[in-house]
Amino acid sequence: MKVIGIETSCDETGVAIYDSDEGLIADLLFSQIELHQRYGGVVPEIASRDHIRKTLPMIHEALEKAGCTARDIDGIAYTAGPGLIGALLVGASIAKSLAIAWEIPALGIHHMEGHLLAANMAEQPPSYPFVALLVSGGHTQLMECRQQGDYQLLGESVDDAAGEAFDKVAKMLGLGYPGGPEIAKAAKDGDRNRFTFPRPMTNKPGLNFSFSGLKTFVLNTIYDLDHLERQDIADVACEFEDAVVDTIRIKCERALEHSGLNSLVIAGGVSANVHLRSVLDKMTRERGYQLFYPEAKLCTDNGAMIAYAGWQRLLAGQSESLDIHVRPRWPMDELESA
Ligand code: KG4
Ligand code: ZN
């Protein structure tokens, strides 16, 4: 069975083909970063227009790369939400139109479920039930995952998502976008003992996160420094990364205790962070838990995770009507079981 996946929820156009026998047989990604860079963030209208330009040619290219034609495709999956409405509508309209033309089912995928299921494409996939930490530019959530589609929210950020905090702090430090990889790079030369930033909401019970106070704390530190030298940037980046990672580690440990489960799956753009992976690796090993994550290139937005999630839902006999409908806001615990 072959499923094509289309991701257009934000500033990356992703198109991939997942084959149930051979795995990923095409995986294309176009990042719009350069188009948005001079505005200091993603401009929704520019994003939609570029998805219109890129998606169809990338679908043709993916078919070519995979050595197949439209006739070989059994289903077409697209990101139906959450995300930017215009950007989502581009993927949804193209997917539904091709579903009509090719006479195959269309499957609207939840972007965060796509991130989560990317871990199943790894050599050692997790088995249900487990605790999932979803950390991206728009979400920071802890979920109890009982089976595919049966998710219960345990806690989430009450303000900024972790990735958003990385992006904003990078901007304050004069680093590029997206901020996560830039902070991680700068942090390598940092002195871990120079600053002490707060670990928000770790002294209170509960599984929610908050990163906006930490962001303000960093801003004040930068004001106090007045002029930023290269070493200052490295030291702030290093302690900021430590503070976010430490906070996440404490909440993950708490979620595992609270749920009584012993597997942790991390997914979403921030889960590519090497320091986060090594701290969670250490914690899970010491406490007798198991940690799972997708390979680094499948942590950030991509079409592969959408193709894979689509295949899982197609296997379960799901498909949807051909009217075009997207959900810019979409709580993941409202999904149906596969
Ligand atoms: O999952 P993703 O590609 O898009 C959303 O669904 O939001 O996540 C993007 C976010 C950005 O905020 C980016 O700065 C962050 O993930 N990110 C990282 C790293 N790579 C990407 N954050 C920390 N460390 C990284 N290595
Ligand atoms: Zn994402």
JSON list of N, CA and C in Angstrom, two decimals, residues 288-313:
[
{"chain": "A", "resi": 288, "resn": "GLY", "atom": "N", "xyz": [14.64, 3.65, 35.06]},
{"chain": "A", "resi": 288, "resn": "GLY", "atom": "CA", "xyz": [14.10, 2.38, 34.53]},
{"chain": "A", "resi": 288, "resn": "GLY", "atom": "C", "xyz": [12.97, 2.57, 33.53]},
{"chain": "A", "resi": 289, "resn": "TYR", "atom": "N", "xyz": [12.91, 3.74, 32.91]},
{"chain": "A", "resi": 289, "resn": "TYR", "atom": "CA", "xyz": [11.91, 3.97, 31.86]},
{"chain": "A", "resi": 289, "resn": "TYR", "atom": "C", "xyz": [12.58, 3.78, 30.50]},
{"chain": "A", "resi": 290, "resn": "GLN", "atom": "N", "xyz": [11.74, 3.78, 29.45]},
{"chain": "A", "resi": 290, "resn": "GLN", "atom": "CA", "xyz": [12.29, 3.71, 28.09]},
{"chain": "A", "resi": 290, "resn": "GLN", "atom": "C", "xyz": [11.97, 4.98, 27.33]},
{"chain": "A", "resi": 291, "resn": "LEU", "atom": "N", "xyz": [12.93, 5.46, 26.56]},
{"chain": "A", "resi": 291, "resn": "LEU", "atom": "CA", "xyz": [12.74, 6.70, 25.79]},
{"chain": "A", "resi": 291, "resn": "LEU", "atom": "C", "xyz": [12.75, 6.39, 24.29]},
{"chain": "A", "resi": 292, "resn": "PHE", "atom": "N", "xyz": [11.82, 7.00, 23.58]},
{"chain": "A", "resi": 292, "resn": "PHE", "atom": "CA", "xyz": [11.74, 6.81, 22.12]},
{"chain": "A", "resi": 292, "resn": "PHE", "atom": "C", "xyz": [11.66, 8.18, 21.45]},
{"chain": "A", "resi": 293, "resn": "TYR", "atom": "N", "xyz": [12.32, 8.32, 20.33]},
{"chain": "A", "resi": 293, "resn": "TYR", "atom": "CA", "xyz": [12.17, 9.55, 19.55]},
{"chain": "A", "resi": 293, "resn": "TYR", "atom": "C", "xyz": [12.39, 9.28, 18.07]},
{"chain": "A", "resi": 294, "resn": "PRO", "atom": "N", "xyz": [11.83, 10.16, 17.20]},
{"chain": "A", "resi": 294, "resn": "PRO", "atom": "CA", "xyz": [12.04, 9.98, 15.77]},
{"chain": "A", "resi": 294, "resn": "PRO", "atom": "C", "xyz": [13.47, 10.37, 15.41]},
{"chain": "A", "resi": 295, "resn": "GLU", "atom": "N", "xyz": [13.93, 9.92, 14.23]},
{"chain": "A", "resi": 295, "resn": "GLU", "atom": "CA", "xyz": [15.25, 10.37, 13.79]},
{"chain": "A", "resi": 295, "resn": "GLU", "atom": "C", "xyz": [15.17, 11.89, 13.60]},
{"chain": "A", "resi": 296, "resn": "ALA", "atom": "N", "xyz": [16.32, 12.58, 13.78]},
{"chain": "A", "resi": 296, "resn": "ALA", "atom": "CA", "xyz": [16.31, 14.04, 13.87]},
{"chain": "A", "resi": 296, "resn": "ALA", "atom": "C", "xyz": [15.58, 14.73, 12.72]},
{"chain": "A", "resi": 297, "resn": "LYS", "atom": "N", "xyz": [15.75, 14.27, 11.49]},
{"chain": "A", "resi": 297, "resn": "LYS", "atom": "CA", "xyz": [15.13, 15.00, 10.38]},
{"chain": "A", "resi": 297, "resn": "LYS", "atom": "C", "xyz": [13.61, 14.81, 10.34]},
{"chain": "A", "resi": 298, "resn": "LEU", "atom": "N", "xyz": [13.12, 13.83, 11.09]},
{"chain": "A", "resi": 298, "resn": "LEU", "atom": "CA", "xyz": [11.66, 13.65, 11.15]},
{"chain": "A", "resi": 298, "resn": "LEU", "atom": "C", "xyz": [11.04, 14.32, 12.37]},
{"chain": "A", "resi": 299, "resn": "CYS", "atom": "N", "xyz": [11.86, 15.06, 13.13]},
{"chain": "A", "resi": 299, "resn": "CYS", "atom": "CA", "xyz": [11.32, 15.78, 14.29]},
{"chain": "A", "resi": 299, "resn": "CYS", "atom": "C", "xyz": [10.66, 17.08, 13.85]},
{"chain": "A", "resi": 300, "resn": "THR", "atom": "N", "xyz": [11.30, 17.80, 12.95]},
{"chain": "A", "resi": 300, "resn": "THR", "atom": "CA", "xyz": [10.72, 19.05, 12.46]},
{"chain": "A", "resi": 300, "resn": "THR", "atom": "C", "xyz": [9.72, 18.72, 11.34]},
{"chain": "A", "resi": 301, "resn": "ASP", "atom": "N", "xyz": [8.96, 19.72, 10.89]},
{"chain": "A", "resi": 301, "resn": "ASP", "atom": "CA", "xyz": [7.87, 19.47, 9.95]},
{"chain": "A", "resi": 301, "resn": "ASP", "atom": "C", "xyz": [8.35, 18.76, 8.68]},
{"chain": "A", "resi": 302, "resn": "ASN", "atom": "N", "xyz": [7.56, 17.81, 8.24]},
{"chain": "A", "resi": 302, "resn": "ASN", "atom": "CA", "xyz": [7.91, 17.03, 7.05]},
{"chain": "A", "resi": 302, "resn": "ASN", "atom": "C", "xyz": [6.67, 16.33, 6.50]},
{"chain": "A", "resi": 303, "resn": "GLY", "atom": "N", "xyz": [6.75, 15.88, 5.26]},
{"chain": "A", "resi": 303, "resn": "GLY", "atom": "CA", "xyz": [5.61, 15.19, 4.65]},
{"chain": "A", "resi": 303, "resn": "GLY", "atom": "C", "xyz": [5.56, 13.72, 5.04]},
{"chain": "A", "resi": 304, "resn": "ALA", "atom": "N", "xyz": [6.72, 13.17, 5.43]},
{"chain": "A", "resi": 304, "resn": "ALA", "atom": "CA", "xyz": [6.80, 11.74, 5.74]},
{"chain": "A", "resi": 304, "resn": "ALA", "atom": "C", "xyz": [5.86, 11.36, 6.89]},
{"chain": "A", "resi": 305, "resn": "MET", "atom": "N", "xyz": [5.85, 12.19, 7.93]},
{"chain": "A", "resi": 305, "resn": "MET", "atom": "CA", "xyz": [5.01, 11.86, 9.09]},
{"chain": "A", "resi": 305, "resn": "MET", "atom": "C", "xyz": [3.52, 11.89, 8.72]},
{"chain": "A", "resi": 306, "resn": "ILE", "atom": "N", "xyz": [3.16, 12.73, 7.76]},
{"chain": "A", "resi": 306, "resn": "ILE", "atom": "CA", "xyz": [1.76, 12.84, 7.33]},
{"chain": "A", "resi": 306, "resn": "ILE", "atom": "C", "xyz": [1.39, 11.62, 6.48]},
{"chain": "A", "resi": 307, "resn": "ALA", "atom": "N", "xyz": [2.32, 11.22, 5.60]},
{"chain": "A", "resi": 307, "resn": "ALA", "atom": "CA", "xyz": [2.10, 10.01, 4.78]},
{"chain": "A", "resi": 307, "resn": "ALA", "atom": "C", "xyz": [1.95, 8.80, 5.70]},
{"chain": "A", "resi": 308, "resn": "TYR", "atom": "N", "xyz": [2.81, 8.70, 6.70]},
{"chain": "A", "resi": 308, "resn": "TYR", "atom": "CA", "xyz": [2.79, 7.54, 7.61]},
{"chain": "A", "resi": 308, "resn": "TYR", "atom": "C", "xyz": [1.49, 7.52, 8.42]},
{"chain": "A", "resi": 309, "resn": "ALA", "atom": "N", "xyz": [1.12, 8.68, 8.98]},
{"chain": "A", "resi": 309, "resn": "ALA", "atom": "CA", "xyz": [-0.13, 8.75, 9.77]},
{"chain": "A", "resi": 309, "resn": "ALA", "atom": "C", "xyz": [-1.33, 8.42, 8.88]},
{"chain": "A", "resi": 310, "resn": "GLY", "atom": "N", "xyz": [-1.26, 8.87, 7.62]},
{"chain": "A", "resi": 310, "resn": "GLY", "atom": "CA", "xyz": [-2.34, 8.59, 6.67]},
{"chain": "A", "resi": 310, "resn": "GLY", "atom": "C", "xyz": [-2.45, 7.09, 6.40]},
{"chain": "A", "resi": 311, "resn": "TRP", "atom": "N", "xyz": [-1.29, 6.45, 6.27]},
{"chain": "A", "resi": 311, "resn": "TRP", "atom": "CA", "xyz": [-1.29, 5.01, 6.02]},
{"chain": "A", "resi": 311, "resn": "TRP", "atom": "C", "xyz": [-1.95, 4.27, 7.20]},
{"chain": "A", "resi": 312, "resn": "GLN", "atom": "N", "xyz": [-1.60, 4.69, 8.42]},
{"chain": "A", "resi": 312, "resn": "GLN", "atom": "CA", "xyz": [-2.18, 4.05, 9.62]},
{"chain": "A", "resi": 312, "resn": "GLN", "atom": "C", "xyz": [-3.71, 4.21, 9.63]},
{"chain": "A", "resi": 313, "resn": "ARG", "atom": "N", "xyz": [-4.17, 5.37, 9.26]},
{"chain": "A", "resi": 313, "resn": "ARG", "atom": "CA", "xyz": [-5.62, 5.63, 9.29]},
{"chain": "A", "resi": 313, "resn": "ARG", "atom": "C", "xyz": [-6.31, 4.91, 8.13]}
]
